[in-house]
mmCIF file of C-alpha atoms and ligand atoms in Angstrom:
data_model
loop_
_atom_site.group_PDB
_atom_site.id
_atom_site.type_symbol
_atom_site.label_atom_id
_atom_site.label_comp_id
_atom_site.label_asym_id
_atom_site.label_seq_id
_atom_site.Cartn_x
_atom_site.Cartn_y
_atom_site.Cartn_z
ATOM 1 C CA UNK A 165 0.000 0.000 0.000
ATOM 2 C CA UNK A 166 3.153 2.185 1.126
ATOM 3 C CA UNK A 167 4.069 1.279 -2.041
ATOM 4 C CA UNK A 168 0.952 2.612 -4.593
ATOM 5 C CA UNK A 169 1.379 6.000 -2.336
ATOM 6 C CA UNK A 170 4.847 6.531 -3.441
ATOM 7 C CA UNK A 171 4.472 5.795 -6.705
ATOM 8 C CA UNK A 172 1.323 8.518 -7.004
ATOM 9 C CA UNK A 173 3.735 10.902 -5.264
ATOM 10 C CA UNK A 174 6.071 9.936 -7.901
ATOM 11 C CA UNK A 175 4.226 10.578 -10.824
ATOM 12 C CA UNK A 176 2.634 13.866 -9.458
ATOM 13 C CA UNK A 177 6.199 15.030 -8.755
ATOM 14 C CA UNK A 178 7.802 13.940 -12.216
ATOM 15 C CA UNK A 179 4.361 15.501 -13.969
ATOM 16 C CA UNK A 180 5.052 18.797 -12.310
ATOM 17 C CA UNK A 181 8.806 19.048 -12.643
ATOM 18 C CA UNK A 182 7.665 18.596 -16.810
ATOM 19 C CA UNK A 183 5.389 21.335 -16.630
ATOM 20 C CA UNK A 184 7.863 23.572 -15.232
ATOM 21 C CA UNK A 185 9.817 22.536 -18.189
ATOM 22 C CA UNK A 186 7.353 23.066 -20.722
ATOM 23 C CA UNK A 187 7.492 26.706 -22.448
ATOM 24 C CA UNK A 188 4.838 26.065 -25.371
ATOM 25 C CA UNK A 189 0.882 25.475 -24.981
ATOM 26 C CA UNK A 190 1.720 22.222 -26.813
ATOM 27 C CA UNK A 191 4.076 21.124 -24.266
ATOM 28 C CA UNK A 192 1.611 21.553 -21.623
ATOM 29 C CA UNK A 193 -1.179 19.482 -23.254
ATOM 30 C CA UNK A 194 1.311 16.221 -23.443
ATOM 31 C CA UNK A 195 1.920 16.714 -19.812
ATOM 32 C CA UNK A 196 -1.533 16.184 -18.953
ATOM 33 C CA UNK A 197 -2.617 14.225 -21.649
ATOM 34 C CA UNK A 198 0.460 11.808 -19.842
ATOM 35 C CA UNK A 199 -0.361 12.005 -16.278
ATOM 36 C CA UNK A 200 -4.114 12.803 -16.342
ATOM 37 C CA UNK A 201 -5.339 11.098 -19.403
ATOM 38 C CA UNK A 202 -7.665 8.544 -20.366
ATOM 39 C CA UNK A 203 -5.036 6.339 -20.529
ATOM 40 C CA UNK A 204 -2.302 8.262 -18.690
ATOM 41 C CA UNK A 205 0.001 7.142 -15.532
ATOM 42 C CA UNK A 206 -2.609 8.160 -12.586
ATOM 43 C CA UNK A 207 -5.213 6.354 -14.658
ATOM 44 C CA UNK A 208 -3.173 2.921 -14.740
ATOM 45 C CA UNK A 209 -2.762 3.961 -10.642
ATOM 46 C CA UNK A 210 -6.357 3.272 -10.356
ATOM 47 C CA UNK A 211 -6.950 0.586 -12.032
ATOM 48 C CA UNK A 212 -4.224 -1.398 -9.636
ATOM 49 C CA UNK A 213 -7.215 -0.166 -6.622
ATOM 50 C CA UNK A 214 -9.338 -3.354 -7.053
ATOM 51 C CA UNK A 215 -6.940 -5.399 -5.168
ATOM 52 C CA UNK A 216 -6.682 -2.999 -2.245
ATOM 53 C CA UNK A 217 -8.858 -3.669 0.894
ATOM 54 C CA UNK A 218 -11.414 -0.732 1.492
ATOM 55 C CA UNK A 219 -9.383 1.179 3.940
ATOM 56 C CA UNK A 220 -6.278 0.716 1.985
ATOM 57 C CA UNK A 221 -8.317 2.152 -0.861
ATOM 58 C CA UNK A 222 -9.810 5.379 0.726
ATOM 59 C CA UNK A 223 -6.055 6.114 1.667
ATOM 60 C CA UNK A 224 -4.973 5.999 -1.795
ATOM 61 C CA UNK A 225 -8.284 7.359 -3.449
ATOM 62 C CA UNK A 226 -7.621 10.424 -1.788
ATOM 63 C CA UNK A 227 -3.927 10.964 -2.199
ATOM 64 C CA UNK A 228 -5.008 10.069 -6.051
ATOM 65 C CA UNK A 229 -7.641 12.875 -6.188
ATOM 66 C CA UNK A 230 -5.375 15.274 -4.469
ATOM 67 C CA UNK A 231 -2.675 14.736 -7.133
ATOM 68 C CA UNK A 232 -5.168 14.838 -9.759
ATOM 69 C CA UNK A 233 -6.758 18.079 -8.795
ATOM 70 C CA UNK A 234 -3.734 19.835 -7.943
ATOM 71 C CA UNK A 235 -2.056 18.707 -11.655
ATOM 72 C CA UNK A 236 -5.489 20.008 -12.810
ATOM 73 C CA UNK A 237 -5.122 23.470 -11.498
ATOM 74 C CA UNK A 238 -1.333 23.872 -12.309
ATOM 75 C CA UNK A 239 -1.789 23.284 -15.875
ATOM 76 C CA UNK A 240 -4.615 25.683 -15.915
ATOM 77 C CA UNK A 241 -2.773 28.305 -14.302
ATOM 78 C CA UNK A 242 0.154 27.440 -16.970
ATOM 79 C CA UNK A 243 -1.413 27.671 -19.905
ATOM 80 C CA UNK A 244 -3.246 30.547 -18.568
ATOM 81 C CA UNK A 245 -0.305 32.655 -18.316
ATOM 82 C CA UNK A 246 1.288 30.897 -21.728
ATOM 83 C CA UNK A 247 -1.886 32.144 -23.839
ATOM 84 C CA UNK A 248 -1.569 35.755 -21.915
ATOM 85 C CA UNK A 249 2.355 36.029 -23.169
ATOM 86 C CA UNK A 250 1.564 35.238 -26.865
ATOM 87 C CA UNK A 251 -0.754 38.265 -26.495
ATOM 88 C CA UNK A 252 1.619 40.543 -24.918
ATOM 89 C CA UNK A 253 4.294 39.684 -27.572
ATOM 90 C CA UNK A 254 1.588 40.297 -30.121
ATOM 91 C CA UNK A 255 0.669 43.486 -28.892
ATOM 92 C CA UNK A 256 4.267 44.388 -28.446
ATOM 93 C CA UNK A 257 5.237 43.556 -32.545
ATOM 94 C CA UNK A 258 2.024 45.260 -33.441
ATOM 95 C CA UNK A 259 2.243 48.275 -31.282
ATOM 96 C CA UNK A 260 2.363 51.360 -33.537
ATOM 97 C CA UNK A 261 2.643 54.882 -32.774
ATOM 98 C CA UNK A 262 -0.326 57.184 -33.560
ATOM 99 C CA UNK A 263 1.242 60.380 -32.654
ATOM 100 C CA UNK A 264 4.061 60.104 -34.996
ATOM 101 C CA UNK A 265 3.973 62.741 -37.953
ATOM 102 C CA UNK A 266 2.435 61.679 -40.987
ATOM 103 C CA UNK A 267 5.155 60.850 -43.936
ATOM 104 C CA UNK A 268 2.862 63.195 -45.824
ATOM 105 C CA UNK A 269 1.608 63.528 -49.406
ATOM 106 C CA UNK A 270 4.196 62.803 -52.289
ATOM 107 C CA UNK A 271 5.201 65.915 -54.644
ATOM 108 C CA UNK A 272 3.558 65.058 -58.198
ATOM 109 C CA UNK A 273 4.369 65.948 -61.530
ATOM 110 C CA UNK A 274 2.301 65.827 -64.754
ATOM 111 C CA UNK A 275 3.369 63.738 -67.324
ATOM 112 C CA UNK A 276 6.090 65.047 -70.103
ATOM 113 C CA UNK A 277 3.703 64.138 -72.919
ATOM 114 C CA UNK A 278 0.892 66.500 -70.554
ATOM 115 C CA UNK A 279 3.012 69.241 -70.162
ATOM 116 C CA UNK A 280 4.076 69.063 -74.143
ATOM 117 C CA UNK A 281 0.197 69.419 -74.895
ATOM 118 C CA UNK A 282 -0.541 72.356 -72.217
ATOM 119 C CA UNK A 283 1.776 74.545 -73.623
ATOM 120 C CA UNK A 284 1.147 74.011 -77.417
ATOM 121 C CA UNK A 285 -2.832 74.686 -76.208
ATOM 122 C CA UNK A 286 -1.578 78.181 -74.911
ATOM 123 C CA UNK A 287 0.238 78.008 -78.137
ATOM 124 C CA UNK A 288 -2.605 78.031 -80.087
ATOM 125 C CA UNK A 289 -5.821 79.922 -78.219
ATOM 126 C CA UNK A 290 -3.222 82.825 -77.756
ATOM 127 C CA UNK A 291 -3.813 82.591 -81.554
ATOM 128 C CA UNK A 292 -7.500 81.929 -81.785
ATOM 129 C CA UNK A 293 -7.373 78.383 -82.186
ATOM 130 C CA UNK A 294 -10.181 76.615 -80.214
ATOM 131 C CA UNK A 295 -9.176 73.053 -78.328
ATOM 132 C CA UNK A 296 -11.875 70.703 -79.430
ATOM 133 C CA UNK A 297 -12.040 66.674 -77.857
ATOM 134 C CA UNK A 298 -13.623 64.009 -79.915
ATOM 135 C CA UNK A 299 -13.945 60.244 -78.938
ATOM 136 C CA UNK A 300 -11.478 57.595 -78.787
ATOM 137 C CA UNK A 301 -13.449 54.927 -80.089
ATOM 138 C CA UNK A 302 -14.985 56.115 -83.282
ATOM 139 C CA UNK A 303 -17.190 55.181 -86.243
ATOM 140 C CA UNK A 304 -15.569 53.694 -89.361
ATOM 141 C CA UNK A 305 -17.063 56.894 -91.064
ATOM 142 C CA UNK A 306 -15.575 59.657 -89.020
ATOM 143 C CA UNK A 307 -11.752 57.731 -88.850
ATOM 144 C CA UNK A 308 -11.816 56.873 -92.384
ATOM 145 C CA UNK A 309 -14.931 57.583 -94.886
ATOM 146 C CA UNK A 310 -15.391 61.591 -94.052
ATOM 147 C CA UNK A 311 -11.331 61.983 -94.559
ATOM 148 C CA UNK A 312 -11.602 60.784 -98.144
ATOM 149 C CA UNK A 313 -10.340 57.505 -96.788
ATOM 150 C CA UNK A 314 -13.340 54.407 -98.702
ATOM 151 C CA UNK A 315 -13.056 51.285 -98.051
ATOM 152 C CA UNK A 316 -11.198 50.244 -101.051
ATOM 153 C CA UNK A 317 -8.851 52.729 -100.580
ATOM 154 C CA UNK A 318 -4.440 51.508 -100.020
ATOM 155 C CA UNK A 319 -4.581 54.238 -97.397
ATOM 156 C CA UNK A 320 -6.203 51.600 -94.909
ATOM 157 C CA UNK A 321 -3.617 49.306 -94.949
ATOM 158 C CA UNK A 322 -1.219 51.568 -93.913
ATOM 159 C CA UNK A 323 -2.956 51.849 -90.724
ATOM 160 C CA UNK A 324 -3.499 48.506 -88.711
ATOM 161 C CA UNK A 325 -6.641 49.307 -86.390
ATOM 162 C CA UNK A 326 -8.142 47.719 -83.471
ATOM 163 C CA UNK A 327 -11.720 46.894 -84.281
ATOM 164 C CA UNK A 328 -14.294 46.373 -82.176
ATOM 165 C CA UNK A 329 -16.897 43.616 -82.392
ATOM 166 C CA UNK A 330 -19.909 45.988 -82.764
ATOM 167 C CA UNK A 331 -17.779 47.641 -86.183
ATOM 168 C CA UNK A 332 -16.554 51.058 -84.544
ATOM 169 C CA UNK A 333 -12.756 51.365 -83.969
ATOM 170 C CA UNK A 334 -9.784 52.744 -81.465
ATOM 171 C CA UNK A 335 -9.132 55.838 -84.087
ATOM 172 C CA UNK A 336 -5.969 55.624 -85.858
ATOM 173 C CA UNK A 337 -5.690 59.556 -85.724
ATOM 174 C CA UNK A 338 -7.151 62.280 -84.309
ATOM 175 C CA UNK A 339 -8.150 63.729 -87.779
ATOM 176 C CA UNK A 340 -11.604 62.517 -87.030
ATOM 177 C CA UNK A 341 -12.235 65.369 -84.838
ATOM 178 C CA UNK A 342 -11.668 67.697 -87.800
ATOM 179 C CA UNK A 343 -14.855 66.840 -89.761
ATOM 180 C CA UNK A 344 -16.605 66.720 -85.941
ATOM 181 C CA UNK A 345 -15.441 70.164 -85.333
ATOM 182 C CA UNK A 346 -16.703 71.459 -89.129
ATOM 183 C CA UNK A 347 -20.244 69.697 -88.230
ATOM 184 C CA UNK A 348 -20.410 71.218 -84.569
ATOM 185 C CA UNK A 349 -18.810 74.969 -84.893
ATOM 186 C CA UNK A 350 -18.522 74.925 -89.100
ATOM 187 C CA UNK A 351 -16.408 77.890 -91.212
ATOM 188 C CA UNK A 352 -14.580 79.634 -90.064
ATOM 189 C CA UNK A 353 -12.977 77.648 -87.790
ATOM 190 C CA UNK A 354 -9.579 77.676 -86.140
ATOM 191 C CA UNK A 355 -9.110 74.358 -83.738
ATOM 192 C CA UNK A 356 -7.217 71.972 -82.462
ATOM 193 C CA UNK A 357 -7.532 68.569 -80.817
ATOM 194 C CA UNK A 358 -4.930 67.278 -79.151
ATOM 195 C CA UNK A 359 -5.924 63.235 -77.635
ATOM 196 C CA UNK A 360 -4.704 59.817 -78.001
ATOM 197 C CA UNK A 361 -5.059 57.264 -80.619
ATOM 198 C CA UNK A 362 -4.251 53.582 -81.361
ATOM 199 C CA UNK A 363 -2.885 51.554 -84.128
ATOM 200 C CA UNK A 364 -2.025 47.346 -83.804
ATOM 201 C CA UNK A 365 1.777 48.031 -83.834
ATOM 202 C CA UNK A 366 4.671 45.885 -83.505
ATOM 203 C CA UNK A 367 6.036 47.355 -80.216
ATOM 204 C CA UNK A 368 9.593 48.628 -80.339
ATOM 205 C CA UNK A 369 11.787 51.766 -79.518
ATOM 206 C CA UNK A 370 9.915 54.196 -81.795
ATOM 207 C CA UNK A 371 6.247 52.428 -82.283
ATOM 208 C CA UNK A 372 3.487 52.613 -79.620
ATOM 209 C CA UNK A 373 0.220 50.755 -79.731
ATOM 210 C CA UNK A 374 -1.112 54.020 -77.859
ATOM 211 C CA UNK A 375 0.403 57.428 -79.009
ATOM 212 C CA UNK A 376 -0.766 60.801 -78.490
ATOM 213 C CA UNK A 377 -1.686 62.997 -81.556
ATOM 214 C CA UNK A 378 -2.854 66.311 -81.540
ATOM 215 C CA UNK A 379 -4.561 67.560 -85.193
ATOM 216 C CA UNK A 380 -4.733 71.078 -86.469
ATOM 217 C CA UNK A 381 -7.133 72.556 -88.857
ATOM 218 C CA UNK A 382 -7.864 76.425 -89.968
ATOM 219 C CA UNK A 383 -10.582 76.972 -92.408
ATOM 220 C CA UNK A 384 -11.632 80.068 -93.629
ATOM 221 C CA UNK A 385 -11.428 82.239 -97.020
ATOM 222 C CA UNK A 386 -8.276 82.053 -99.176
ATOM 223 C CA UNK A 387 -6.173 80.076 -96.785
ATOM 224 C CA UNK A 388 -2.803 78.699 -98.436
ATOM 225 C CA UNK A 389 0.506 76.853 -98.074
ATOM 226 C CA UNK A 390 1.449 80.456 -96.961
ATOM 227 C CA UNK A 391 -0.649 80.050 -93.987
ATOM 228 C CA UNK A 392 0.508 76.989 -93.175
ATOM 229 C CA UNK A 393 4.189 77.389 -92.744
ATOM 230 C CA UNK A 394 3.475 80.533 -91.015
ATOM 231 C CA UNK A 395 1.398 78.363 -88.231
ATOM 232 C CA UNK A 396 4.289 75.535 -88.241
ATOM 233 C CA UNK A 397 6.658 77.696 -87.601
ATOM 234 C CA UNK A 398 5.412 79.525 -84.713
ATOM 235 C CA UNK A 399 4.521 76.016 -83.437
ATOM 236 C CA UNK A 400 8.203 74.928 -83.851
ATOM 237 C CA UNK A 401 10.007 77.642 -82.300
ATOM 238 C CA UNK A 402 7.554 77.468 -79.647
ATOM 239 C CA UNK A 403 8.012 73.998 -78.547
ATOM 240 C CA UNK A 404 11.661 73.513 -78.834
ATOM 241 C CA UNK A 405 13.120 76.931 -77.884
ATOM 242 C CA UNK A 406 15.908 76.575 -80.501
ATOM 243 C CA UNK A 407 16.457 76.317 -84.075
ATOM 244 C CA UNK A 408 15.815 73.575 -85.449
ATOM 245 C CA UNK A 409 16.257 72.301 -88.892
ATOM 246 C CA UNK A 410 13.547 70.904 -91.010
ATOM 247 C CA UNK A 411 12.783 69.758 -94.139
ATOM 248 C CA UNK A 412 9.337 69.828 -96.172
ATOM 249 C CA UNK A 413 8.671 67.290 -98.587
ATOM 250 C CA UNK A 414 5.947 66.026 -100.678
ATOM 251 C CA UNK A 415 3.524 63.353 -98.778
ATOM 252 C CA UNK A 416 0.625 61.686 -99.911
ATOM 253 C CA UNK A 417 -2.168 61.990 -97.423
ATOM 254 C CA UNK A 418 -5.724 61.275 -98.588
ATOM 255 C CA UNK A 419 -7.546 64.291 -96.291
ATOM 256 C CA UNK A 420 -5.140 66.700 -97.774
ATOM 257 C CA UNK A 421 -4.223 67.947 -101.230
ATOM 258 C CA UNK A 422 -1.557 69.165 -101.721
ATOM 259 C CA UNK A 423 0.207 67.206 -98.993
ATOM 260 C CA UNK A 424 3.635 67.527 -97.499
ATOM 261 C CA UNK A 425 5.435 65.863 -94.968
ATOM 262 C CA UNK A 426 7.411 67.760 -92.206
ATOM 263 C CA UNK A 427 10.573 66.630 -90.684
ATOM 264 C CA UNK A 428 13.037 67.738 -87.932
ATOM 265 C CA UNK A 429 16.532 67.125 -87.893
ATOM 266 C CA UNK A 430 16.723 64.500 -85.029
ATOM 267 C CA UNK A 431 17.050 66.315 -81.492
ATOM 268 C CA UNK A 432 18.605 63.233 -79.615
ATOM 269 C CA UNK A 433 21.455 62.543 -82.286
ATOM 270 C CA UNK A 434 21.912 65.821 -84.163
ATOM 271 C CA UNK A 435 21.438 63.662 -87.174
ATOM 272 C CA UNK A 436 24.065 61.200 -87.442
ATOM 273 C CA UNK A 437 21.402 58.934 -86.528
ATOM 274 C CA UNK A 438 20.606 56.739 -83.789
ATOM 275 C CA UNK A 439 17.098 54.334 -82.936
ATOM 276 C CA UNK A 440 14.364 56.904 -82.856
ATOM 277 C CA UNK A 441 15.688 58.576 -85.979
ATOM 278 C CA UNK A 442 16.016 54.590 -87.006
ATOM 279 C CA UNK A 443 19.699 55.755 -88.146
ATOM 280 C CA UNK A 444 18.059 58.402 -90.903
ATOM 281 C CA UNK A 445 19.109 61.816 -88.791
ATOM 282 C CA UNK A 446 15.194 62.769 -89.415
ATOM 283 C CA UNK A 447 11.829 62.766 -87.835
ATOM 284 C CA UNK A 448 8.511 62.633 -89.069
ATOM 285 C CA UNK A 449 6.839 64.875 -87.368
ATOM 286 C CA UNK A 450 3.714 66.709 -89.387
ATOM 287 C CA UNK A 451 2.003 65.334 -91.689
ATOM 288 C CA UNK A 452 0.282 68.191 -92.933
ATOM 289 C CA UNK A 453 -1.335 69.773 -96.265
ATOM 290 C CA UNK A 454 -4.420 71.742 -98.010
ATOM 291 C CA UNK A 455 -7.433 70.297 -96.879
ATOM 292 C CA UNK A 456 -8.759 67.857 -99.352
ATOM 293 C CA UNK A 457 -12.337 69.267 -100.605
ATOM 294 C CA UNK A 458 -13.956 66.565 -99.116
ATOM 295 C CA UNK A 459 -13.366 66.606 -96.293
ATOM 296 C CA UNK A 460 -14.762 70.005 -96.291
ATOM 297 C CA UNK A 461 -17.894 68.712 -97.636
ATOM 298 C CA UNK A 462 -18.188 65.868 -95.119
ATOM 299 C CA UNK A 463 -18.156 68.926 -92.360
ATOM 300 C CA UNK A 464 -20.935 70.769 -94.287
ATOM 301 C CA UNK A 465 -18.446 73.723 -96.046
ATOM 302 C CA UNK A 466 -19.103 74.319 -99.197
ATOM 303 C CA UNK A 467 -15.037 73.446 -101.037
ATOM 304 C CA UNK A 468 -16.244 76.491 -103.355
ATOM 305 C CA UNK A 469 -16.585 79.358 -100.355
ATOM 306 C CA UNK A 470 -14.154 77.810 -98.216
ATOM 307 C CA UNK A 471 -10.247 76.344 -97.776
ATOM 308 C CA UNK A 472 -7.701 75.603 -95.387
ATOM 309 C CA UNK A 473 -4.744 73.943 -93.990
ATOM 310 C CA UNK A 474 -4.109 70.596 -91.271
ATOM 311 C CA UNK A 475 -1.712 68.537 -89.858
ATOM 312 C CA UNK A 476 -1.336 66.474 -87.713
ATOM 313 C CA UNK A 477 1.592 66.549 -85.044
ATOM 314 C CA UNK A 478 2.835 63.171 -83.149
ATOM 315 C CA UNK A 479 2.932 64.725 -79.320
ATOM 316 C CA UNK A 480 4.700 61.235 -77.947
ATOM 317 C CA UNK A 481 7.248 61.873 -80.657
ATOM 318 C CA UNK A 482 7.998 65.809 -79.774
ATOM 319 C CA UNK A 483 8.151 65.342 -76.225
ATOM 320 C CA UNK A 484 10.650 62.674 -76.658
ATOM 321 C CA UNK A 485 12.357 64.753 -79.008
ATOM 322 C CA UNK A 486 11.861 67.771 -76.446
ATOM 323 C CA UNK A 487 13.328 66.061 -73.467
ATOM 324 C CA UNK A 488 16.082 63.753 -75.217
ATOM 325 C CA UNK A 489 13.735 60.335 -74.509
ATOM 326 C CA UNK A 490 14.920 57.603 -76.963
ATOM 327 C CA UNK A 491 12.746 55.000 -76.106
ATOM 328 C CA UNK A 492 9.083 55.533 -76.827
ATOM 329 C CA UNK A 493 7.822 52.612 -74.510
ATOM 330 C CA UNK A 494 9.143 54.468 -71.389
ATOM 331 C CA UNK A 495 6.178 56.903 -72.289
ATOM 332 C CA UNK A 496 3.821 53.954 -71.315
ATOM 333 C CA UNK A 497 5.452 52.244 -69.143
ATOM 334 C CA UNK A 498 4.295 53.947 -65.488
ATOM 335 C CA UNK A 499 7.615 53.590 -64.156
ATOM 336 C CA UNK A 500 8.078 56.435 -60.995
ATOM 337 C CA UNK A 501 12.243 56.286 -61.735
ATOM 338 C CA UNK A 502 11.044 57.667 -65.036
ATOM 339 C CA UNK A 503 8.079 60.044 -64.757
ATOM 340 C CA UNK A 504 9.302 61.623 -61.661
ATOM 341 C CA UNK A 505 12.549 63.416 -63.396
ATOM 342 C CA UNK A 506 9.995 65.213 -65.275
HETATM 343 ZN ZN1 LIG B 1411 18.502 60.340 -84.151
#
């Protein structure tokens, strides 16, 4: 009987020098599911009680239940204080302090292409010109038929287009908005329209699936090529700051007649040629011309009463020229290390 007493003294002491050890909520629960268990040591005790006479038994019973209850309470208490130290060191990582100063909003700045079509605006209403929007996905008539552009015509090829399923397309130019500004404000009319357009290109240094444009157009009485340069050159000196050289030749456009093709020498490599330039030393940068008459008559002016000049100026391409940019996907791109030197 001596015996069965000091082995329940045993395995109470034994269980409580392992929870002492025990540091994790895991640890705990094997200490009690080994002493106190279904099937743990104080359980086997019992079972040994059947051969015990009854006083023999009461003796042990109740050094049994003392063990029991006291292992009971000291794993409480333990795990107790183990679940209120994970909270403490969680409160103590996620502590943060609210009356530090905010880090405060981040200086912006607007985009080089943005600031390229602000100031040619200024540019232009200083000189009457009125800035006119038009939509970026158009009708097949206003992108193509209305510029003297059918269906049949080579012209279409040259510019691969995003369709959309219901016929209407991302416009290829902002010319479009040429024949919309004739319908809503008709001759005379001084505008421009500066916006983005869209054409299914093979993406590389100098091509952009999305490009910014913006289109020109004066129409009044006895405009001619006079005109014209007159307007492109105040544009060019405006923009750059400098001299810069250019070159005017003949260009086939189908909403102009006669059309000519403007080019600067190339900004980033003085012309000895480099990637944007694709090794010529020259840019495209205006298309531009006479407006064709039927275009006039697609805006409701009478080709008889009424002429004038367009073009149409590549923004993307002048601000990279402007800021010495030779890769036109950086324009696209979103990247902060870029935009924010600008
Ligand atoms: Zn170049």
């Amino acid at each position: 009987m001596a015996a069965l007493e000091s082995v329940i003294s045993e395995v109470h002491a034994s269980a409580l020098e392992q929870l002492a050890r025990a540091s994790t909520l895991e640890a705990v629960e094997a200490v009690r599911v080994d002493a106190l268990g279904r099937k743990g040591k104080l359980a086997e005790i019992s079972k040994s009680f059947a051969r015990l006479s009854p006083e023999e038994r009461a003796g042990a019973g109740k050094l049994l239940n003392c063990a029991k209850q006291d292992l009971e309470a000291k794993i409480d208490a333990k795990k107790a204080s183990l679940e209120h130290g994970a909270l403490d060191a969680r409160l103590d990582s996620e502590w943060i302090d609210l009356t530090a100063p905010a880090p405060g909003p981040r200086p912006g700045s607007l985009h080089p292409v943005t600031q390229v079509q602000r100031e040619l605006e200024q540019v232009f209403i200083s000189m009457g010109f009125a800035v006119l929007d038009g939509p970026e996905v158009e009708t097949e008539y206003y992108n193509f038929d209305a510029l003297n552009i059918p269906a049949d015509h080579p012209a279409r090829d040259m510019q691969d287009t995003f369709w959309l399923k219901d016929g209407r397309l991302l416009r290829t130019h902002t010319s479009p908005v040429q024949v919309r500004g004739l319908e809503t404000l008709g001759p005379p009319l001084k505008m421009i329209a500066p916006g983005r357009a869209f054409r299914n290109e093979e993406v590389d240094p100098s091509h952009e699936h999305t490009f910014y444009q913006l289109e020109g157009m004066m129409v009044d009485h006895d405009v001619s090529v006079a005109h014209l340069i007159y307007f492109m050159k105040t544009l060019l000196s405006a923009i750059f700051k400098r001299d810069v050289t250019v070159r005017l030749r003949p260009g086939f456009f189908p909403f102009v007649e006669p059309g000519f093709e403007l080019d600067i020498q190339c900004l980033i490599c003085n012309g000895a040629g480099c990637p944007v330039c694709k090794q010529s030393g020259w840019v495209e940068l205006l298309p531009c011309g006479l407006v064709h008459p039927s275009v006039l008559r697609a805006g409701g002016a009478d080709p008889e009463q009424w002429n004038g000049f367009a073009f149409g100026l590549g923004l993307t391409r002048l601000a990279m020229m402007r800021y010495g940019i030779d890769d036109i996907r950086l324009m696209m791109s979103g990247d902060l290390r870029f935009l924010r030197q600008f």
